[in-house]
């Protein structure tokens, strides 16, 4: 027999009859969950009733609690090479020999193919000869500059000598001019013979001519100096031009050397050759082999990438640095740990998953691109509000709900949930029906939530709704 408290809160008998045990269990659990006891009821009797009804109906009342939550996202994934590079030829030529085959490990800079390219070799030799010729032209220009500088120095020395000659001629001119005037005076005084005066005058005229000649020599040597300076300047320009020609020749040679080096096809990084589509004697063209295929496929396998699709519900909680455990189908029992290093940000619209990458060291080369793996990513949530997982219902299109016990009645309430572990689920927000707006307050731990066989509550509410229509 139910307790007096239970009797007062049970619906009328005609409402229960014909609705089955689900509605009866619902009435019992709600009555047992009431806070006040009513007449004749005791706290002890309520607890006994609640325990017995919970066992009968599979329903219990719980409250949100804070706890650390570790969610494990377990998804299949695949191993892929860290880098995959098709190797092509840059120039046209014939395959002289190839040095590596599929499965061979190579280092960065190793030569994969030696090509026979005689025209490229000849072009490089011509450019090298042009460099040598430019170097010789620099030497010729430098010698011409030194000769021009020597001529300039000679011209400047001649100017100095000519100017000294002008001074000597001017002194002689001044002396004979003075002597000629003195003798002219003596002749006028009839003290000196005219012949002596005339002889002195001739000396004066010779001194004047010598002075004019010395001044002309200064002008001539100055002109020579200017020509020598111009020759020197031209020689300097010739040296600079020769040096520029040398730089151009060296640049042409470097370009020819680069093209020549294209005849030795090298690896861009260390890795493994996974494909070869070339044979000796094949004619290669830029961008492909004889049939347009890559000459080699090179894969970098240390580290390798693990690609895994994280479901939409867990994608928000996956971050760079999260620990991931990798299990390999090809190596039973073997595991490797890695870190989430990057994700695609956008979800794949067809699978609703977020592409996530995990890098794993593979120095021993045991892990092969293409393997299937199982990825377990641990997501830690510290001190979050949680409910037992059996307190949360789900109804299509990611619509989650709980049954809140409000005024002794179960109220189905939409909720927003977070990650789950084996027993509990994080609850973020609940819908508030008390507001006219779309309000979703956070959980605060005061909520009374029904947990257990939620199908019982759903069936009971459905039966109650049908009964109310009769």
Tab-separated table of C-alpha atoms in Angstrom:
chain	number	residue	atom	x	y	z
A	1	UNK	CA	0.000	0.000	0.000
A	2	UNK	CA	1.344	3.443	-0.765
A	3	UNK	CA	2.055	5.880	2.021
A	4	UNK	CA	-0.515	8.605	2.824
A	5	UNK	CA	1.748	11.122	1.158
A	6	UNK	CA	1.802	9.038	-1.984
A	7	UNK	CA	-1.920	8.520	-1.909
A	8	UNK	CA	-2.612	12.228	-1.873
A	9	UNK	CA	-0.415	12.829	-4.920
A	10	UNK	CA	-1.487	9.884	-7.071
A	11	UNK	CA	-3.862	10.674	-9.961
A	12	UNK	CA	-7.436	9.332	-9.787
A	13	UNK	CA	-7.768	5.605	-10.365
A	14	UNK	CA	-9.710	5.976	-13.578
A	15	UNK	CA	-6.823	8.014	-15.017
A	16	UNK	CA	-4.400	5.177	-14.321
A	17	UNK	CA	-6.547	2.270	-15.343
A	18	UNK	CA	-5.778	1.112	-18.826
A	19	UNK	CA	-2.598	3.258	-19.212
A	20	UNK	CA	-0.261	0.507	-18.207
A	21	UNK	CA	2.602	0.298	-15.710
A	22	UNK	CA	4.489	3.262	-17.248
A	23	UNK	CA	1.967	5.864	-16.070
A	24	UNK	CA	1.716	4.177	-12.690
A	25	UNK	CA	5.519	4.299	-12.296
A	26	UNK	CA	5.568	7.960	-13.339
A	27	UNK	CA	2.993	8.858	-10.705
A	28	UNK	CA	4.933	7.009	-8.046
A	29	UNK	CA	8.323	8.580	-8.831
A	30	UNK	CA	6.886	12.102	-8.976
A	31	UNK	CA	5.045	11.686	-5.722
A	32	UNK	CA	8.111	10.209	-4.070
A	33	UNK	CA	10.172	13.098	-5.347
A	34	UNK	CA	8.085	15.848	-3.743
A	35	UNK	CA	9.902	17.994	-1.248
A	36	UNK	CA	7.128	18.264	1.398
A	37	UNK	CA	5.739	15.146	3.069
A	38	UNK	CA	2.047	15.995	3.615
A	39	UNK	CA	-0.138	14.543	6.368
A	40	UNK	CA	0.976	11.298	7.872
A	41	UNK	CA	4.216	11.239	5.812
A	42	UNK	CA	7.761	11.157	7.159
A	43	UNK	CA	11.184	11.825	5.622
A	44	UNK	CA	12.093	8.202	6.108
A	45	UNK	CA	8.958	7.028	4.347
A	46	UNK	CA	9.694	9.334	1.402
A	47	UNK	CA	13.204	7.930	1.000
A	48	UNK	CA	11.906	4.363	1.187
A	49	UNK	CA	9.226	5.155	-1.364
A	50	UNK	CA	11.675	6.894	-3.671
A	51	UNK	CA	14.101	3.967	-3.505
A	52	UNK	CA	11.429	1.350	-4.113
A	53	UNK	CA	9.804	3.289	-6.950
A	54	UNK	CA	13.180	3.976	-8.551
A	55	UNK	CA	13.909	0.285	-8.615
A	56	UNK	CA	10.478	-0.432	-10.036
A	57	UNK	CA	10.413	2.272	-12.730
A	58	UNK	CA	14.144	2.514	-13.459
A	59	UNK	CA	14.096	6.235	-12.650
A	60	UNK	CA	16.085	8.219	-10.068
A	61	UNK	CA	16.518	11.891	-9.243
A	62	UNK	CA	20.011	13.398	-9.634
A	63	UNK	CA	21.605	16.808	-9.529
A	64	UNK	CA	24.361	18.225	-11.773
A	65	UNK	CA	27.797	17.886	-10.221
A	66	UNK	CA	31.173	19.375	-11.068
A	67	UNK	CA	33.840	16.894	-12.024
A	68	UNK	CA	36.807	16.404	-14.327
A	69	UNK	CA	35.727	14.834	-17.583
A	70	UNK	CA	37.930	13.022	-20.034
A	71	UNK	CA	36.306	12.391	-23.368
A	72	UNK	CA	37.850	9.920	-25.743
A	73	UNK	CA	37.201	10.408	-29.432
A	74	UNK	CA	37.835	7.091	-31.172
A	75	UNK	CA	37.809	7.216	-34.958
A	76	UNK	CA	39.439	5.378	-37.854
A	77	UNK	CA	42.210	7.148	-39.711
A	78	UNK	CA	44.918	6.652	-42.295
A	79	UNK	CA	48.641	7.239	-42.399
A	80	UNK	CA	49.929	9.467	-45.145
A	81	UNK	CA	53.403	10.662	-46.007
A	82	UNK	CA	54.362	14.039	-44.586
A	83	UNK	CA	55.150	15.228	-48.110
A	84	UNK	CA	54.498	13.634	-51.510
A	85	UNK	CA	56.396	15.089	-54.460
A	86	UNK	CA	56.272	14.050	-58.113
A	87	UNK	CA	59.679	14.595	-59.703
A	88	UNK	CA	59.838	16.011	-63.238
A	89	UNK	CA	62.553	17.179	-65.611
A	90	UNK	CA	63.227	20.896	-66.009
A	91	UNK	CA	64.921	20.640	-69.416
A	92	UNK	CA	64.825	18.436	-72.471
A	93	UNK	CA	67.341	15.655	-72.855
A	94	UNK	CA	68.008	11.939	-72.757
A	95	UNK	CA	68.290	9.724	-69.688
A	96	UNK	CA	71.876	8.596	-69.362
A	97	UNK	CA	71.219	6.619	-66.168
A	98	UNK	CA	69.068	6.588	-63.057
A	99	UNK	CA	70.602	5.886	-59.664
A	100	UNK	CA	67.684	4.840	-57.428
A	101	UNK	CA	64.677	2.559	-57.658
A	102	UNK	CA	61.392	2.110	-55.792
A	103	UNK	CA	61.830	1.472	-52.083
A	104	UNK	CA	65.235	3.145	-51.968
A	105	UNK	CA	65.814	5.727	-49.258
A	106	UNK	CA	67.443	8.930	-50.411
A	107	UNK	CA	68.803	12.038	-48.762
A	108	UNK	CA	68.196	15.638	-49.733
A	109	UNK	CA	70.335	16.548	-52.734
A	110	UNK	CA	70.947	13.000	-53.957
A	111	UNK	CA	71.100	12.700	-57.751
A	112	UNK	CA	68.252	10.608	-59.128
A	113	UNK	CA	68.938	10.907	-62.876
A	114	UNK	CA	71.933	11.877	-65.013
A	115	UNK	CA	70.816	13.366	-68.340
A	116	UNK	CA	72.750	13.607	-71.598
A	117	UNK	CA	72.404	17.222	-72.740
A	118	UNK	CA	75.312	18.088	-75.115
A	119	UNK	CA	73.767	21.375	-76.276
A	120	UNK	CA	73.471	22.581	-72.694
A	121	UNK	CA	77.071	21.570	-71.991
A	122	UNK	CA	78.256	23.504	-75.054
A	123	UNK	CA	76.280	26.581	-74.031
A	124	UNK	CA	77.863	26.492	-70.595
A	125	UNK	CA	81.344	26.241	-72.089
A	126	UNK	CA	80.650	29.278	-74.283
A	127	UNK	CA	79.537	31.270	-71.267
A	128	UNK	CA	82.659	30.221	-69.378
A	129	UNK	CA	84.811	31.408	-72.302
A	130	UNK	CA	82.948	34.723	-72.298
A	131	UNK	CA	83.846	35.146	-68.635
A	132	UNK	CA	87.520	34.582	-69.417
A	133	UNK	CA	87.381	37.089	-72.266
A	134	UNK	CA	85.766	39.663	-69.990
A	135	UNK	CA	88.511	39.128	-67.426
A	136	UNK	CA	91.134	39.761	-70.135
A	137	UNK	CA	89.298	42.914	-71.214
A	138	UNK	CA	89.493	44.193	-67.663
A	139	UNK	CA	93.259	43.671	-67.654
A	140	UNK	CA	93.604	45.514	-70.995
A	141	UNK	CA	91.480	48.392	-69.732
A	142	UNK	CA	93.473	48.596	-66.511
A	143	UNK	CA	96.748	48.778	-68.460
A	144	UNK	CA	95.312	51.508	-70.666
A	145	UNK	CA	94.296	53.378	-67.520
A	146	UNK	CA	97.792	53.112	-66.087
A	147	UNK	CA	99.284	54.423	-69.375
A	148	UNK	CA	96.811	57.331	-69.426
A	149	UNK	CA	97.659	58.189	-65.838
A	150	UNK	CA	101.393	58.145	-66.726
A	151	UNK	CA	100.806	60.478	-69.687
A	152	UNK	CA	98.842	62.797	-67.432
A	153	UNK	CA	101.679	62.896	-64.937
A	154	UNK	CA	104.150	63.692	-67.774
A	155	UNK	CA	101.909	66.471	-69.081
A	156	UNK	CA	101.609	67.989	-65.629
A	157	UNK	CA	105.416	67.874	-65.242
A	158	UNK	CA	105.844	69.608	-68.611
A	159	UNK	CA	103.427	72.327	-67.490
A	160	UNK	CA	105.567	72.934	-64.425
A	161	UNK	CA	108.695	73.087	-66.599
A	162	UNK	CA	107.011	75.414	-69.109
A	163	UNK	CA	105.875	77.742	-66.368
A	164	UNK	CA	109.438	77.858	-65.035
A	165	UNK	CA	110.649	78.704	-68.550
A	166	UNK	CA	108.134	81.552	-68.685
A	167	UNK	CA	109.557	82.933	-65.465
A	168	UNK	CA	113.126	82.753	-66.826
A	169	UNK	CA	112.099	84.335	-70.114
A	170	UNK	CA	110.213	87.075	-68.279
A	171	UNK	CA	113.284	87.818	-66.157
A	172	UNK	CA	115.504	88.024	-69.232
A	173	UNK	CA	112.908	90.203	-70.970
A	174	UNK	CA	112.734	92.578	-68.027
A	175	UNK	CA	116.540	92.831	-67.843
A	176	UNK	CA	117.032	93.599	-71.504
A	177	UNK	CA	114.099	95.979	-71.521
A	178	UNK	CA	115.691	97.988	-68.720
A	179	UNK	CA	119.119	97.884	-70.329
A	180	UNK	CA	117.726	98.988	-73.652
A	181	UNK	CA	116.061	102.018	-72.066
A	182	UNK	CA	119.236	102.952	-70.213
A	183	UNK	CA	121.343	102.782	-73.344
A	184	UNK	CA	118.748	104.750	-75.284
A	185	UNK	CA	119.177	107.541	-72.766
A	186	UNK	CA	122.961	107.415	-73.045
A	187	UNK	CA	122.785	107.541	-76.840
A	188	UNK	CA	120.509	110.555	-76.623
A	189	UNK	CA	123.109	112.225	-74.398
A	190	UNK	CA	125.803	111.323	-76.952
A	191	UNK	CA	127.583	109.375	-74.263
A	192	UNK	CA	127.248	105.977	-75.950
A	193	UNK	CA	127.587	104.835	-79.502
A	194	UNK	CA	124.411	103.947	-81.432
A	195	UNK	CA	125.797	100.540	-82.369
A	196	UNK	CA	125.990	99.495	-78.716
A	197	UNK	CA	122.353	100.586	-78.247
A	198	UNK	CA	121.229	98.627	-81.289
A	199	UNK	CA	122.991	95.479	-80.069
A	200	UNK	CA	121.257	95.762	-76.713
A	201	UNK	CA	117.896	96.298	-78.416
A	202	UNK	CA	118.353	93.079	-80.380
A	203	UNK	CA	118.980	91.244	-77.126
A	204	UNK	CA	115.758	92.754	-75.768
A	205	UNK	CA	113.755	91.580	-78.783
A	206	UNK	CA	115.198	88.067	-78.422
A	207	UNK	CA	114.168	88.047	-74.744
A	208	UNK	CA	110.635	89.117	-75.713
A	209	UNK	CA	110.452	86.325	-78.285
A	210	UNK	CA	111.730	83.796	-75.751
A	211	UNK	CA	109.073	84.941	-73.274
A	212	UNK	CA	106.321	84.533	-75.855
A	213	UNK	CA	107.641	81.107	-76.747
A	214	UNK	CA	107.659	80.047	-73.076
A	215	UNK	CA	104.066	81.218	-72.624
A	216	UNK	CA	103.055	79.309	-75.749
A	217	UNK	CA	104.743	76.230	-74.314
A	218	UNK	CA	102.650	76.586	-71.159
A	219	UNK	CA	99.473	76.686	-73.256
A	220	UNK	CA	100.602	73.665	-75.259
A	221	UNK	CA	101.505	71.579	-72.222
A	222	UNK	CA	98.224	72.560	-70.558
A	223	UNK	CA	96.338	71.286	-73.589
A	224	UNK	CA	98.392	68.083	-73.464
A	225	UNK	CA	97.513	67.733	-69.788
A	226	UNK	CA	93.806	68.160	-70.521
A	227	UNK	CA	93.965	65.528	-73.253
A	228	UNK	CA	95.824	63.173	-70.921
A	229	UNK	CA	93.195	63.749	-68.206
A	230	UNK	CA	90.429	62.982	-70.702
A	231	UNK	CA	92.256	59.823	-71.766
A	232	UNK	CA	92.594	58.824	-68.126
A	233	UNK	CA	88.897	59.394	-67.472
A	234	UNK	CA	87.996	57.369	-70.541
A	235	UNK	CA	90.321	54.609	-69.399
A	236	UNK	CA	88.597	54.575	-66.019
A	237	UNK	CA	85.217	54.282	-67.713
A	238	UNK	CA	86.594	51.489	-69.883
A	239	UNK	CA	87.711	49.650	-66.745
A	240	UNK	CA	84.267	50.001	-65.177
A	241	UNK	CA	82.617	48.906	-68.414
A	242	UNK	CA	84.911	45.890	-68.585
A	243	UNK	CA	84.032	45.001	-65.013
A	244	UNK	CA	80.338	45.311	-65.809
A	245	UNK	CA	80.842	43.096	-68.851
A	246	UNK	CA	82.516	40.585	-66.561
A	247	UNK	CA	79.545	40.597	-64.182
A	248	UNK	CA	77.177	40.081	-67.114
A	249	UNK	CA	79.337	37.234	-68.384
A	250	UNK	CA	79.431	35.657	-64.935
A	251	UNK	CA	75.654	35.952	-64.637
A	252	UNK	CA	75.265	34.281	-68.018
A	253	UNK	CA	77.650	31.559	-66.901
A	254	UNK	CA	75.732	31.028	-63.665
A	255	UNK	CA	72.495	30.771	-65.598
A	256	UNK	CA	74.069	28.278	-67.960
A	257	UNK	CA	75.410	26.360	-64.950
A	258	UNK	CA	71.931	26.242	-63.409
A	259	UNK	CA	70.502	24.868	-66.642
A	260	UNK	CA	73.364	22.392	-66.821
A	261	UNK	CA	72.629	21.291	-63.253
A	262	UNK	CA	69.054	20.582	-64.314
A	263	UNK	CA	70.597	17.707	-66.211
A	264	UNK	CA	71.271	16.095	-62.813
A	265	UNK	CA	67.817	15.662	-61.281
A	266	UNK	CA	68.107	15.757	-57.478
A	267	UNK	CA	65.874	15.020	-54.509
A	268	UNK	CA	64.340	18.030	-52.728
A	269	UNK	CA	64.338	16.287	-49.327
A	270	UNK	CA	65.100	12.981	-47.633
A	271	UNK	CA	62.534	10.264	-48.167
A	272	UNK	CA	61.609	7.070	-49.996
A	273	UNK	CA	61.175	6.477	-53.718
A	274	UNK	CA	57.699	5.008	-54.156
A	275	UNK	CA	57.398	5.158	-57.938
A	276	UNK	CA	59.749	5.105	-60.946
A	277	UNK	CA	58.594	5.749	-64.515
A	278	UNK	CA	61.877	6.240	-66.372
A	279	UNK	CA	64.461	4.095	-68.151
A	280	UNK	CA	67.877	4.776	-69.725
A	281	UNK	CA	67.570	6.361	-73.164
A	282	UNK	CA	64.163	7.905	-72.526
A	283	UNK	CA	63.727	11.364	-74.000
A	284	UNK	CA	62.571	13.742	-71.314
A	285	UNK	CA	60.727	16.973	-71.810
A	286	UNK	CA	60.048	19.711	-69.278
A	287	UNK	CA	57.172	18.722	-67.014
A	288	UNK	CA	57.126	14.991	-67.705
A	289	UNK	CA	58.700	11.852	-69.049
A	290	UNK	CA	58.016	10.094	-72.304
A	291	UNK	CA	54.312	9.662	-71.440
A	292	UNK	CA	53.792	12.723	-69.271
A	293	UNK	CA	54.065	10.795	-66.004
A	294	UNK	CA	56.377	11.957	-63.223
A	295	UNK	CA	59.823	10.430	-63.394
A	296	UNK	CA	59.748	9.514	-59.697
A	297	UNK	CA	57.366	9.846	-56.766
A	298	UNK	CA	59.220	10.829	-53.600
A	299	UNK	CA	57.578	10.607	-50.177
A	300	UNK	CA	58.843	12.030	-46.914
A	301	UNK	CA	58.122	9.397	-44.256
A	302	UNK	CA	59.704	10.872	-41.141
A	303	UNK	CA	57.492	12.080	-39.658
A	304	UNK	CA	54.250	10.767	-41.106
A	305	UNK	CA	50.804	12.331	-40.876
A	306	UNK	CA	47.749	10.579	-39.491
A	307	UNK	CA	44.507	11.921	-40.944
A	308	UNK	CA	41.342	11.374	-38.927
A	309	UNK	CA	37.830	12.774	-39.261
A	310	UNK	CA	36.554	14.097	-35.922
A	311	UNK	CA	32.733	14.063	-35.621
A	312	UNK	CA	30.967	17.388	-35.491
A	313	UNK	CA	29.911	17.045	-31.853
A	314	UNK	CA	33.526	16.612	-30.744
A	315	UNK	CA	35.139	19.004	-33.227
A	316	UNK	CA	34.660	22.073	-31.018
A	317	UNK	CA	36.682	20.478	-28.222
A	318	UNK	CA	39.656	19.317	-30.314
A	319	UNK	CA	42.649	21.633	-30.074
A	320	UNK	CA	46.260	21.634	-31.155
A	321	UNK	CA	48.402	19.817	-28.613
A	322	UNK	CA	45.764	17.259	-27.584
A	323	UNK	CA	47.247	13.823	-26.977
A	324	UNK	CA	46.354	11.084	-29.436
A	325	UNK	CA	46.951	7.345	-29.178
A	326	UNK	CA	47.405	5.527	-32.479
A	327	UNK	CA	46.760	1.801	-32.945
A	328	UNK	CA	47.780	0.018	-36.127
A	329	UNK	CA	45.844	-2.741	-37.825
A	330	UNK	CA	49.016	-3.924	-39.534
A	331	UNK	CA	50.914	-4.257	-36.217
A	332	UNK	CA	48.553	-5.801	-33.649
A	333	UNK	CA	49.188	-4.490	-30.161
A	334	UNK	CA	51.522	-1.717	-31.276
A	335	UNK	CA	50.715	1.862	-30.320
A	336	UNK	CA	52.287	5.274	-30.833
A	337	UNK	CA	51.539	8.564	-29.161
A	338	UNK	CA	51.299	11.833	-31.022
A	339	UNK	CA	49.913	15.331	-30.768
A	340	UNK	CA	47.168	17.022	-32.727
A	341	UNK	CA	49.090	19.540	-34.832
A	342	UNK	CA	46.476	21.025	-37.152
A	343	UNK	CA	42.895	20.762	-38.345
A	344	UNK	CA	40.989	21.822	-41.422
A	345	UNK	CA	38.763	24.309	-39.530
A	346	UNK	CA	35.854	23.653	-41.917
A	347	UNK	CA	33.866	20.440	-41.658
A	348	UNK	CA	33.409	18.098	-44.580
A	349	UNK	CA	29.771	18.710	-45.608
A	350	UNK	CA	29.258	15.122	-46.742
A	351	UNK	CA	30.633	13.391	-43.625
A	352	UNK	CA	30.140	16.192	-41.060
A	353	UNK	CA	33.653	15.594	-39.774
A	354	UNK	CA	36.632	17.845	-39.160
A	355	UNK	CA	39.841	16.697	-40.824
A	356	UNK	CA	42.474	16.546	-38.102
A	357	UNK	CA	46.175	15.771	-38.501
A	358	UNK	CA	48.538	14.101	-36.059
A	359	UNK	CA	52.274	13.958	-36.723
A	360	UNK	CA	54.145	10.815	-35.641
A	361	UNK	CA	57.946	10.360	-35.741
A	362	UNK	CA	58.972	7.498	-38.013
A	363	UNK	CA	62.751	7.429	-37.866
A	364	UNK	CA	62.798	3.622	-37.981
A	365	UNK	CA	60.590	3.615	-41.080
A	366	UNK	CA	58.198	1.011	-39.686
A	367	UNK	CA	55.061	3.031	-40.402
A	368	UNK	CA	53.848	2.914	-43.987
A	369	UNK	CA	51.690	5.524	-45.703
A	370	UNK	CA	48.307	4.041	-46.557
A	371	UNK	CA	47.907	2.010	-43.373
A	372	UNK	CA	44.589	2.080	-41.560
A	373	UNK	CA	44.785	3.089	-37.905
A	374	UNK	CA	42.484	3.678	-34.958
A	375	UNK	CA	42.922	7.084	-33.351
A	376	UNK	CA	41.952	7.852	-29.772
A	377	UNK	CA	42.078	11.547	-28.881
A	378	UNK	CA	41.731	12.437	-25.205
A	379	UNK	CA	39.905	15.679	-24.434
A	380	UNK	CA	40.164	16.860	-20.814
A	381	UNK	CA	37.489	19.109	-19.320
A	382	UNK	CA	38.262	20.421	-15.832
A	383	UNK	CA	35.506	20.832	-13.206
A	384	UNK	CA	32.543	21.115	-15.547
A	385	UNK	CA	28.861	20.553	-14.784
A	386	UNK	CA	27.944	16.965	-15.607
A	387	UNK	CA	24.992	14.618	-15.454
A	388	UNK	CA	24.887	10.842	-15.681
A	389	UNK	CA	24.653	9.947	-19.328
A	390	UNK	CA	21.343	8.136	-18.756
A	391	UNK	CA	19.787	11.453	-17.702
A	392	UNK	CA	20.131	12.867	-21.210
A	393	UNK	CA	17.820	11.986	-24.059
A	394	UNK	CA	18.350	12.420	-27.781
A	395	UNK	CA	15.871	12.952	-30.552
A	396	UNK	CA	17.269	13.444	-34.046
A	397	UNK	CA	19.144	16.419	-35.532
A	398	UNK	CA	21.271	16.685	-32.393
A	399	UNK	CA	18.306	17.674	-30.178
A	400	UNK	CA	19.251	16.767	-26.608
A	401	UNK	CA	16.920	17.055	-23.636
A	402	UNK	CA	16.549	16.219	-19.955
A	403	UNK	CA	13.552	15.840	-17.646
A	404	UNK	CA	13.670	18.484	-14.944
A	405	UNK	CA	11.520	17.892	-11.873
A	406	UNK	CA	9.658	21.189	-11.436
A	407	UNK	CA	6.795	21.470	-8.922
A	408	UNK	CA	6.553	17.708	-8.731
A	409	UNK	CA	6.199	17.320	-12.486
A	410	UNK	CA	8.677	16.106	-15.148
A	411	UNK	CA	9.363	18.908	-17.602
A	412	UNK	CA	11.118	17.936	-20.779
A	413	UNK	CA	13.763	20.627	-21.300
A	414	UNK	CA	16.115	21.033	-24.303
A	415	UNK	CA	19.789	21.237	-23.313
A	416	UNK	CA	23.168	21.864	-24.900
A	417	UNK	CA	25.704	19.193	-24.050
A	418	UNK	CA	29.456	18.844	-24.298
A	419	UNK	CA	31.779	15.843	-24.304
A	420	UNK	CA	31.019	12.542	-22.584
A	421	UNK	CA	33.059	9.869	-20.900
A	422	UNK	CA	31.963	6.342	-20.025
A	423	UNK	CA	29.419	7.447	-17.405
A	424	UNK	CA	28.837	11.207	-17.505
A	425	UNK	CA	28.135	13.974	-20.003
A	426	UNK	CA	28.978	17.650	-19.731
A	427	UNK	CA	25.894	19.879	-19.696
A	428	UNK	CA	26.420	23.453	-20.862
A	429	UNK	CA	23.048	25.203	-21.037
A	430	UNK	CA	19.340	24.487	-20.606
A	431	UNK	CA	16.366	26.114	-22.229
A	432	UNK	CA	14.329	28.420	-20.002
A	433	UNK	CA	10.573	28.343	-20.783
A	434	UNK	CA	9.930	31.209	-18.331
A	435	UNK	CA	11.081	33.859	-20.812
A	436	UNK	CA	9.506	35.037	-24.035
A	437	UNK	CA	12.960	35.168	-25.585
A	438	UNK	CA	15.299	32.371	-26.528
A	439	UNK	CA	17.144	32.174	-23.201
A	440	UNK	CA	19.592	29.369	-22.408
A	441	UNK	CA	21.001	29.775	-18.882
A	442	UNK	CA	23.863	27.656	-17.634
A	443	UNK	CA	23.442	24.830	-15.137
A	444	UNK	CA	24.109	25.794	-11.506
A	445	UNK	CA	23.752	22.499	-9.621
A	446	UNK	CA	20.329	23.208	-8.113
A	447	UNK	CA	18.415	21.430	-10.842
A	448	UNK	CA	16.624	18.145	-10.033
A	449	UNK	CA	16.961	15.873	-13.043
A	450	UNK	CA	15.334	12.513	-13.675
A	451	UNK	CA	17.784	9.843	-14.794
A	452	UNK	CA	17.464	6.240	-15.821
A	453	UNK	CA	15.035	4.703	-18.272
A	454	UNK	CA	13.842	7.880	-19.958
A	455	UNK	CA	11.636	5.817	-22.249
A	456	UNK	CA	9.391	5.216	-19.221
A	457	UNK	CA	8.928	8.960	-18.816
A	458	UNK	CA	8.295	9.454	-22.518
A	459	UNK	CA	5.700	6.672	-22.583
A	460	UNK	CA	4.082	7.934	-19.398
A	461	UNK	CA	3.835	11.502	-20.699
A	462	UNK	CA	2.362	10.220	-23.943
A	463	UNK	CA	-0.184	8.104	-22.043
A	464	UNK	CA	-1.046	11.034	-19.791
A	465	UNK	CA	-1.616	13.283	-22.778
A	466	UNK	CA	-3.948	10.738	-24.402
A	467	UNK	CA	-5.818	10.258	-21.144
A	468	UNK	CA	-6.398	13.970	-20.821
A	469	UNK	CA	-8.080	13.985	-24.205
A	470	UNK	CA	-10.671	11.370	-23.211
